[in-house]
Amino acid sequence: MFMLTSKYSDFSDEVAMRTTVTIPDSLLADLMAYTHARKRTEAVNMAIEEWIRYRKIQEIKKLRGKVGIANDWRQLRDLDKDEE
């Protein structure tokens, strides 16, 4: 097991938070290989961001058929031309 202490980079208005987590060596090795990250913190941040992105996409997919969205690209194109 590997004890990882990470410090998130300060992205715009986000607050950095220092956290200690236990990650199995094999998982961390795979993560480093897949992300090509130079540092463990960078790899973990990438994995977290990707997981959150994945979950948001899943939530949007659940809305399929439940939300009415007009998909008239011709009308949207004409509106764009009018604005120019």
Coordinates of C-alpha atoms in Angstrom, one line a residue:
M1 CA 0.0 0.0 0.0
F2 CA 1.1 3.6 -0.7
M3 CA 0.1 6.5 1.4
L4 CA -0.6 9.5 -0.8
T5 CA -0.7 13.0 0.5
S6 CA -1.9 15.3 -2.2
K7 CA -2.3 19.0 -2.5
Y8 CA -4.6 20.3 -5.2
S9 CA -3.3 23.0 -7.4
D10 CA -4.9 26.4 -7.1
F11 CA -7.2 26.5 -10.1
S12 CA -8.8 30.0 -10.4
D13 CA -11.2 30.3 -7.4
E14 CA -10.9 26.8 -6.2
V15 CA -9.5 26.2 -2.7
A16 CA -6.7 23.7 -2.3
M17 CA -7.2 20.9 0.2
R18 CA -4.5 18.5 1.5
T19 CA -5.7 14.9 1.9
T20 CA -4.1 11.6 2.8
V21 CA -5.5 8.4 1.1
T22 CA -4.3 4.8 0.9
I23 CA -4.0 3.6 -2.7
P24 CA -2.9 0.0 -3.5
D25 CA 0.5 0.1 -5.4
S26 CA -1.0 -1.8 -8.4
L27 CA -3.8 0.7 -8.8
L28 CA -1.4 3.6 -8.5
A29 CA 1.0 2.0 -11.0
D30 CA -1.8 1.5 -13.5
L31 CA -3.1 5.0 -13.0
M32 CA 0.4 6.5 -13.6
A33 CA 0.7 4.4 -16.8
Y34 CA -2.7 5.3 -18.2
T35 CA -2.4 9.0 -17.4
H36 CA 1.2 9.4 -18.3
A37 CA 1.4 11.8 -15.4
R38 CA 4.8 12.8 -14.0
K39 CA 3.5 13.1 -10.4
R40 CA 1.1 11.0 -8.4
T41 CA -0.9 14.0 -7.4
E42 CA -1.4 14.9 -11.0
A43 CA -2.5 11.4 -11.8
V44 CA -5.0 11.3 -9.0
N45 CA -6.4 14.7 -9.9
M46 CA -6.8 13.5 -13.5
A47 CA -8.6 10.4 -12.4
I48 CA -11.0 12.3 -10.1
E49 CA -11.8 14.8 -12.8
E50 CA -12.5 12.0 -15.3
W51 CA -14.7 10.2 -12.9
I52 CA -16.7 13.3 -12.2
R53 CA -17.0 14.0 -15.9
Y54 CA -18.2 10.4 -16.5
R55 CA -20.8 10.6 -13.8
K56 CA -22.2 13.9 -15.2
I57 CA -22.5 12.3 -18.6
Q58 CA -24.4 9.4 -17.1
E59 CA -26.8 11.8 -15.4
I60 CA -27.4 13.6 -18.7
K61 CA -28.0 10.3 -20.5
K62 CA -30.7 9.5 -17.9
L63 CA -32.6 12.6 -19.0
R64 CA -33.0 11.2 -22.5
G65 CA -36.6 11.2 -23.5
K66 CA -37.6 13.2 -20.4
V67 CA -36.5 16.6 -21.5
G68 CA -37.9 18.3 -24.6
I69 CA -35.2 19.9 -26.6
A70 CA -35.9 21.5 -30.0
N71 CA -33.3 20.2 -32.4
D72 CA -34.0 22.4 -35.4
W73 CA -30.5 23.2 -36.6
R74 CA -31.8 25.2 -39.6
Q75 CA -33.6 27.6 -37.3
L76 CA -30.5 27.9 -35.1
R77 CA -28.3 28.6 -38.2
D78 CA -30.8 31.3 -39.3
L79 CA -30.7 32.9 -35.9
D80 CA -26.9 33.0 -36.0
K81 CA -27.0 34.6 -39.4
D82 CA -29.5 37.3 -38.1
E83 CA -27.2 38.1 -35.2
E84 CA -24.2 38.8 -37.6

